[in-house]
Structures are given as C-alpha cells and as structure tokens.
Coordinates of N, CA and C in Angstrom, one line a residue:
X456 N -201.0 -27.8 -113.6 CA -200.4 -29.1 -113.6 C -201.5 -30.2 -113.4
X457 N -201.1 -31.6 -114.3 CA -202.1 -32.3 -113.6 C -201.2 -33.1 -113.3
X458 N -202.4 -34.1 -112.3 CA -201.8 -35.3 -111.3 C -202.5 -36.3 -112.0
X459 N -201.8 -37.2 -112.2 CA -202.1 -39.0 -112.6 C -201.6 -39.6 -111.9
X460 N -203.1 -40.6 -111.6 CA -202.4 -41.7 -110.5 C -203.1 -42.9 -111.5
X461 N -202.4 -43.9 -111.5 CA -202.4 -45.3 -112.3 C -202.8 -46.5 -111.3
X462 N -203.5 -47.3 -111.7 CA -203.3 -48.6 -111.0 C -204.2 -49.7 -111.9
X463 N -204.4 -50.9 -112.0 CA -204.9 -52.3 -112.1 C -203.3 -53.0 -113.0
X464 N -202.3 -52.6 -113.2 CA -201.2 -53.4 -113.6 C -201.1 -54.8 -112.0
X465 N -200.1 -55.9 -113.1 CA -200.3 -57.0 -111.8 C -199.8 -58.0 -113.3
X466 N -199.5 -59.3 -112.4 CA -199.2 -60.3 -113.4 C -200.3 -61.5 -113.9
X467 N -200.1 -61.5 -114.9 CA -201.3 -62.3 -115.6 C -200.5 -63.5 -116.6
X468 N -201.1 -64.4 -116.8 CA -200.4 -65.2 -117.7 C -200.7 -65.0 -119.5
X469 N -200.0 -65.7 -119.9 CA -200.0 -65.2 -121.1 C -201.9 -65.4 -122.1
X470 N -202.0 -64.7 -122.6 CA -203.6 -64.8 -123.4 C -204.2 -64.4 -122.2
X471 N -204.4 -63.5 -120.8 CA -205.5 -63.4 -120.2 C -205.0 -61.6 -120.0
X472 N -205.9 -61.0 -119.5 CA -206.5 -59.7 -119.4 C -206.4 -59.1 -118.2
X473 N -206.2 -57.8 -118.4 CA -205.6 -56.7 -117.6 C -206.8 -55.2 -118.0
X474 N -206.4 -54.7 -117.0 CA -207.9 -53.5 -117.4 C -206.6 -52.0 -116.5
X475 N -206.1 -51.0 -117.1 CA -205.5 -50.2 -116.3 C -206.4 -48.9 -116.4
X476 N -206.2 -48.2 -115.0 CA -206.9 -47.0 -115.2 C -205.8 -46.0 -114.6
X477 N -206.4 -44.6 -115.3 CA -205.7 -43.5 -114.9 C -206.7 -42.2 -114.8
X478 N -206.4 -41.8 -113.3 CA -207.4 -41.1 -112.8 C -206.6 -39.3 -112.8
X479 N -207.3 -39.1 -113.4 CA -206.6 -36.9 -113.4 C -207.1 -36.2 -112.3
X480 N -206.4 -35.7 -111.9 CA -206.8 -34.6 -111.4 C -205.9 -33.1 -111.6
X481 N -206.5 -31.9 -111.1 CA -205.9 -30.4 -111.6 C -205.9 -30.0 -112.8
X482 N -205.1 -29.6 -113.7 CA -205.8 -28.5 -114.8 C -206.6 -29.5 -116.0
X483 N -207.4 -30.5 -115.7 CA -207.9 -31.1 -116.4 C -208.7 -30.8 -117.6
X484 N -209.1 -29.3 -117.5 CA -209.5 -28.9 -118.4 C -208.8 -28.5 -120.3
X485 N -207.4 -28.3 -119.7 CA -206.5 -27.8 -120.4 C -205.8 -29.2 -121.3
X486 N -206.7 -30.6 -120.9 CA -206.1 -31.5 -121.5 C -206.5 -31.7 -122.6
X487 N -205.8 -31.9 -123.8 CA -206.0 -31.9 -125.3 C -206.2 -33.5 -125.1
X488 N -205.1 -34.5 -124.7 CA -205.5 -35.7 -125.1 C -204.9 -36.6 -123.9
X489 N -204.8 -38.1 -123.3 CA -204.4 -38.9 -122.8 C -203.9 -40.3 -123.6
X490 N -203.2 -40.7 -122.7 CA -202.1 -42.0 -123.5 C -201.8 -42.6 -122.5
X491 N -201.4 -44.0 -123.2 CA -200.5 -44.8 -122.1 C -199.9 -45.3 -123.2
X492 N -198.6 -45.1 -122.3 CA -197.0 -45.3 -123.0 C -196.5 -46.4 -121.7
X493 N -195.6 -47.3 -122.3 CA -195.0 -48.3 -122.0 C -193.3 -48.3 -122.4
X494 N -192.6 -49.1 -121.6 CA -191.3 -48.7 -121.4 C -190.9 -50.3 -120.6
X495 N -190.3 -51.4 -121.3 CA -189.8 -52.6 -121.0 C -188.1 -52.3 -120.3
X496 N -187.5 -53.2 -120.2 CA -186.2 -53.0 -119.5 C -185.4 -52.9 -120.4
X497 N -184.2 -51.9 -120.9 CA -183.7 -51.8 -122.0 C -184.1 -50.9 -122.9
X498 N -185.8 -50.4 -123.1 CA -186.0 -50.5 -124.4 C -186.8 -49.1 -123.9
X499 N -187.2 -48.2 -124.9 CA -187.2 -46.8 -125.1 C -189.0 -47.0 -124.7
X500 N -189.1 -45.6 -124.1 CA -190.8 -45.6 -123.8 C -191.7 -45.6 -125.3
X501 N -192.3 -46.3 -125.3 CA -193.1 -46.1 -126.5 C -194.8 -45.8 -126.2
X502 N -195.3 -45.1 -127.3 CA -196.9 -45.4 -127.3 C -197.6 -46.4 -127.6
X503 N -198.5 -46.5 -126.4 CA -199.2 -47.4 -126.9 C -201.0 -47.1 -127.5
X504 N -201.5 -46.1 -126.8 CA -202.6 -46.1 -127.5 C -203.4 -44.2 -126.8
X505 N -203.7 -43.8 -127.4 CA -203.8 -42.6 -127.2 C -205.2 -42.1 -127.2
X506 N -206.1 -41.1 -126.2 CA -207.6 -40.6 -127.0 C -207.6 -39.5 -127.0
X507 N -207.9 -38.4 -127.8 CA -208.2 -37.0 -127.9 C -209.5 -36.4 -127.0
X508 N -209.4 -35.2 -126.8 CA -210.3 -34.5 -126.1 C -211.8 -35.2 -126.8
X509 N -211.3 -34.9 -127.9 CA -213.0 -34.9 -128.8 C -212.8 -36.2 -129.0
X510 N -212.3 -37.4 -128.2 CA -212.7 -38.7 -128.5 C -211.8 -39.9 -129.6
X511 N -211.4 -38.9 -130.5 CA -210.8 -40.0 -131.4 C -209.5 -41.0 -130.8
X512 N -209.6 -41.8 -131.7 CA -208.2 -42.8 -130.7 C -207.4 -43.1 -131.4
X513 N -205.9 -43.5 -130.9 CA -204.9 -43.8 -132.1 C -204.2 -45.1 -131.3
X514 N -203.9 -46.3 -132.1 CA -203.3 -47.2 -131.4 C -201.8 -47.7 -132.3
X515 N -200.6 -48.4 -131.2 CA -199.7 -48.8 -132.3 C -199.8 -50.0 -132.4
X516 N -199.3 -50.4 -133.5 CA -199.6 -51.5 -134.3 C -199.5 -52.8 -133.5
X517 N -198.7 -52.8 -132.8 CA -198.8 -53.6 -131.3 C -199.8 -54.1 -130.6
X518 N -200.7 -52.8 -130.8 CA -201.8 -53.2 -129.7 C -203.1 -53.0 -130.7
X519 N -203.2 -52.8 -131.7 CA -204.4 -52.7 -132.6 C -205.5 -54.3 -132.3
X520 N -206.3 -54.2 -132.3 CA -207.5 -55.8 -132.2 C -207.0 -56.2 -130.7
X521 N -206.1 -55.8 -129.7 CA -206.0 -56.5 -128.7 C -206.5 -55.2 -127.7
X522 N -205.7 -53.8 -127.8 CA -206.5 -53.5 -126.7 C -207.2 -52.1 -126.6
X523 N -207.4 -51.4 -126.0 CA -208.6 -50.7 -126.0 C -208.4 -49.7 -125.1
X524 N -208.4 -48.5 -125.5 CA -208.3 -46.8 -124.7 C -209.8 -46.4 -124.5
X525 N -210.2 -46.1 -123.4 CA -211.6 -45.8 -123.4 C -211.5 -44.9 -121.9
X526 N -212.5 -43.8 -121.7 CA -212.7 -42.6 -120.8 C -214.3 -43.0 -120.1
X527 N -214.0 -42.3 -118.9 CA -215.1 -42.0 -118.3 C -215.1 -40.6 -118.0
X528 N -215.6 -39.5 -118.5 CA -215.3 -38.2 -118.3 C -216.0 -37.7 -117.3
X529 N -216.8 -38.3 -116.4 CA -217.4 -38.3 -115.1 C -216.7 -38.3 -114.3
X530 N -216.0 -39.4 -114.6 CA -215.0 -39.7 -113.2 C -213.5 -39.6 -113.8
X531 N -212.8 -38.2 -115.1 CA -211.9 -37.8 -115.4 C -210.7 -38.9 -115.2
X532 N -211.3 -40.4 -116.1 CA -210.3 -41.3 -116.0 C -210.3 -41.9 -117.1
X533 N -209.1 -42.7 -117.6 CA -208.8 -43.4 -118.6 C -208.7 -44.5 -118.6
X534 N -209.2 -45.6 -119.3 CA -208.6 -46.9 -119.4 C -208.2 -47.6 -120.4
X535 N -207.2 -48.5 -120.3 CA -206.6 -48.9 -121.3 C -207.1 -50.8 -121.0
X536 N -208.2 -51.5 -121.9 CA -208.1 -52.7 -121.6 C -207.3 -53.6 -122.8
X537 N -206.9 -54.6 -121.6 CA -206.0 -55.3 -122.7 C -206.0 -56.6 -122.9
X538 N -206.4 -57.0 -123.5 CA -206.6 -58.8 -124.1 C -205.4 -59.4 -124.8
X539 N -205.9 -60.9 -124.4 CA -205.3 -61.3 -125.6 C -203.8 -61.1 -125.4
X540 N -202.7 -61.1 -124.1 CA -201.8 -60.5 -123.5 C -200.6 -61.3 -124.0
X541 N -199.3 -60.9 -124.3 CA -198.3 -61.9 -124.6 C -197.2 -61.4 -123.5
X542 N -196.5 -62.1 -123.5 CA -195.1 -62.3 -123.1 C -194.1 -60.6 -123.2
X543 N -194.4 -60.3 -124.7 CA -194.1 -59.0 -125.2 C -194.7 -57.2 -124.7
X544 N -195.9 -58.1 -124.0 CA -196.3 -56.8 -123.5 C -195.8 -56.4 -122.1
X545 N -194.9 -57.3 -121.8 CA -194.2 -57.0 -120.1 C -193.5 -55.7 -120.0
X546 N -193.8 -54.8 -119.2 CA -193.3 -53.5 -119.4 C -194.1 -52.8 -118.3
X547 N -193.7 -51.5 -117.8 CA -194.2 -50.6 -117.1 C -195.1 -49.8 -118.0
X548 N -196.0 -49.6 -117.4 CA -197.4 -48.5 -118.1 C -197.1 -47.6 -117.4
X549 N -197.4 -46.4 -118.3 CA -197.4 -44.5 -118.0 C -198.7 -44.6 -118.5
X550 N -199.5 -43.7 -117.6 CA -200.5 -42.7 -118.5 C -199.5 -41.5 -118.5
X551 N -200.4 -40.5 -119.5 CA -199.8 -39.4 -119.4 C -200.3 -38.6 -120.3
X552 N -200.8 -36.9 -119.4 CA -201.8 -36.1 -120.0 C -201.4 -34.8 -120.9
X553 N -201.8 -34.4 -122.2 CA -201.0 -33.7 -122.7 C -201.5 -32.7 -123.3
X554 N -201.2 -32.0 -122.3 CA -201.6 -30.2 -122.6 C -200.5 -29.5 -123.4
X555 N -201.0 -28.2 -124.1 CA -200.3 -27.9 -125.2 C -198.6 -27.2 -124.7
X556 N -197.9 -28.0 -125.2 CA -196.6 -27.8 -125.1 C -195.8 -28.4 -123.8
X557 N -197.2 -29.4 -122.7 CA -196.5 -29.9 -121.6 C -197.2 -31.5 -121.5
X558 N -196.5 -32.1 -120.9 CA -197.1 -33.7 -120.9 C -196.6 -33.8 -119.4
X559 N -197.8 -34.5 -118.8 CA -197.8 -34.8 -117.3 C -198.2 -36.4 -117.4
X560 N -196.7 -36.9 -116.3 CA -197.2 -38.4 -116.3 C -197.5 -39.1 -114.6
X561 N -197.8 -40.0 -115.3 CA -198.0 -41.1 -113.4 C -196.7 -41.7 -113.3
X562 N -196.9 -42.2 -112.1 CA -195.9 -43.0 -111.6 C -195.1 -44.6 -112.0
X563 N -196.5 -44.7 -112.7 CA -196.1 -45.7 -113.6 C -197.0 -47.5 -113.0
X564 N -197.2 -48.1 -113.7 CA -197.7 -49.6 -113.2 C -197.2 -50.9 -114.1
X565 N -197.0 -51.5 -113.2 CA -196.2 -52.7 -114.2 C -197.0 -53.5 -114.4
X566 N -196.8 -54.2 -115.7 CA -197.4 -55.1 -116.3 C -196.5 -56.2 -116.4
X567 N -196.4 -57.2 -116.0 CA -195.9 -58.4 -116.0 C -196.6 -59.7 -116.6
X568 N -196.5 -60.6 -118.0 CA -197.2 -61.3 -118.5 C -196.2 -62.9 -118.7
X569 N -196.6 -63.7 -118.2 CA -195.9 -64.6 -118.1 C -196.1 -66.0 -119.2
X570 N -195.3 -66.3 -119.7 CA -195.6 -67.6 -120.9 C -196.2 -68.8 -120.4

C-alpha cells in the first residue's frame, strides 16, 4: 500500500498561484505513475495532470500552459504547480498513486479560487 499525504491547497484569488505537493510513502517502488485528480461540488472526479515512472507527463486540456506536474524523487513527492488560476479551478485536489491494477489516494486538499 502506499500512503499520500497532500497539502499547499488554500484560497487564492483569481490569476494568482498555488503550488500542491504529495508526499508517498510504502510500496513506493511498485509505483508506475502519480496524478492529481480534482472533483468540484456536483461534478465527477476528473484528471488533471499525470507523470510516469519514467517521467513523461500527460495534462487535460484544462490545465495545459497553466499548470505543471513535476517530482522530486529524493524526497518521493509530487507537485502540481498552478498559475494563471480561475474561478473554474475550485475543487478538491487528490493525488493519487498507481500501481498495477491498484490506485492509492490522499485525503484530499481544496482549492478554492475566488473572482
């Protein structure tokens, strides 16, 4: 199993910047890739930007030019920075680590962006 623990969500106004991290720990070896998925009130968890073991990264269209999935494999953590913020991006943040045929998530951190 691994353990994710999340934090730098908080409220920010609209156009200014947020930096979230997600720290692993336990079968960390066994992790193929990491993500943070978001989930507004109403509205179905989605992805938002993804990195593979071996680095590559995938973003949704959402967040392409604004934000940014990046690793520190020293300190077995993730971050998702994010610019350039709107109103639309208010939602709770998941990371979440995904080993083959299991996905382990955090507790979650909200994002709150105000107009």
């Amino acid at each position: 199993q691994v353990q994710l623990v999340e934090s730098g969500g908080g409220l920010v106004q609209a156009g200014g910047s947020l930096r979230l991290s997600c720290a692993a720990s336990g079968s960390i070896l066994r992790i193929v890739a990491m993500g943070w998925y978001r989930q507004a009130p109403g509205k179905e968890r989605e992805l938002v930007a993804a990195i593979t073991s071996g680095g590559s990264t995938n973003y949704a269209d959402s967040a392409k030019g604004r934000f940014t999935i990046s690793r520190d494999t020293a300190k077995n953590t993730v971050y998702l920075q994010m610019n350039s913020l709107k109103p639309d991006d208010t939602a709770v943040y998941y990371c979440a680590a995904l080993r083959v045929g299991v996905a382990d998530w955090g507790q979650g951190t909200q994002v709150t962006v105000s107009s």
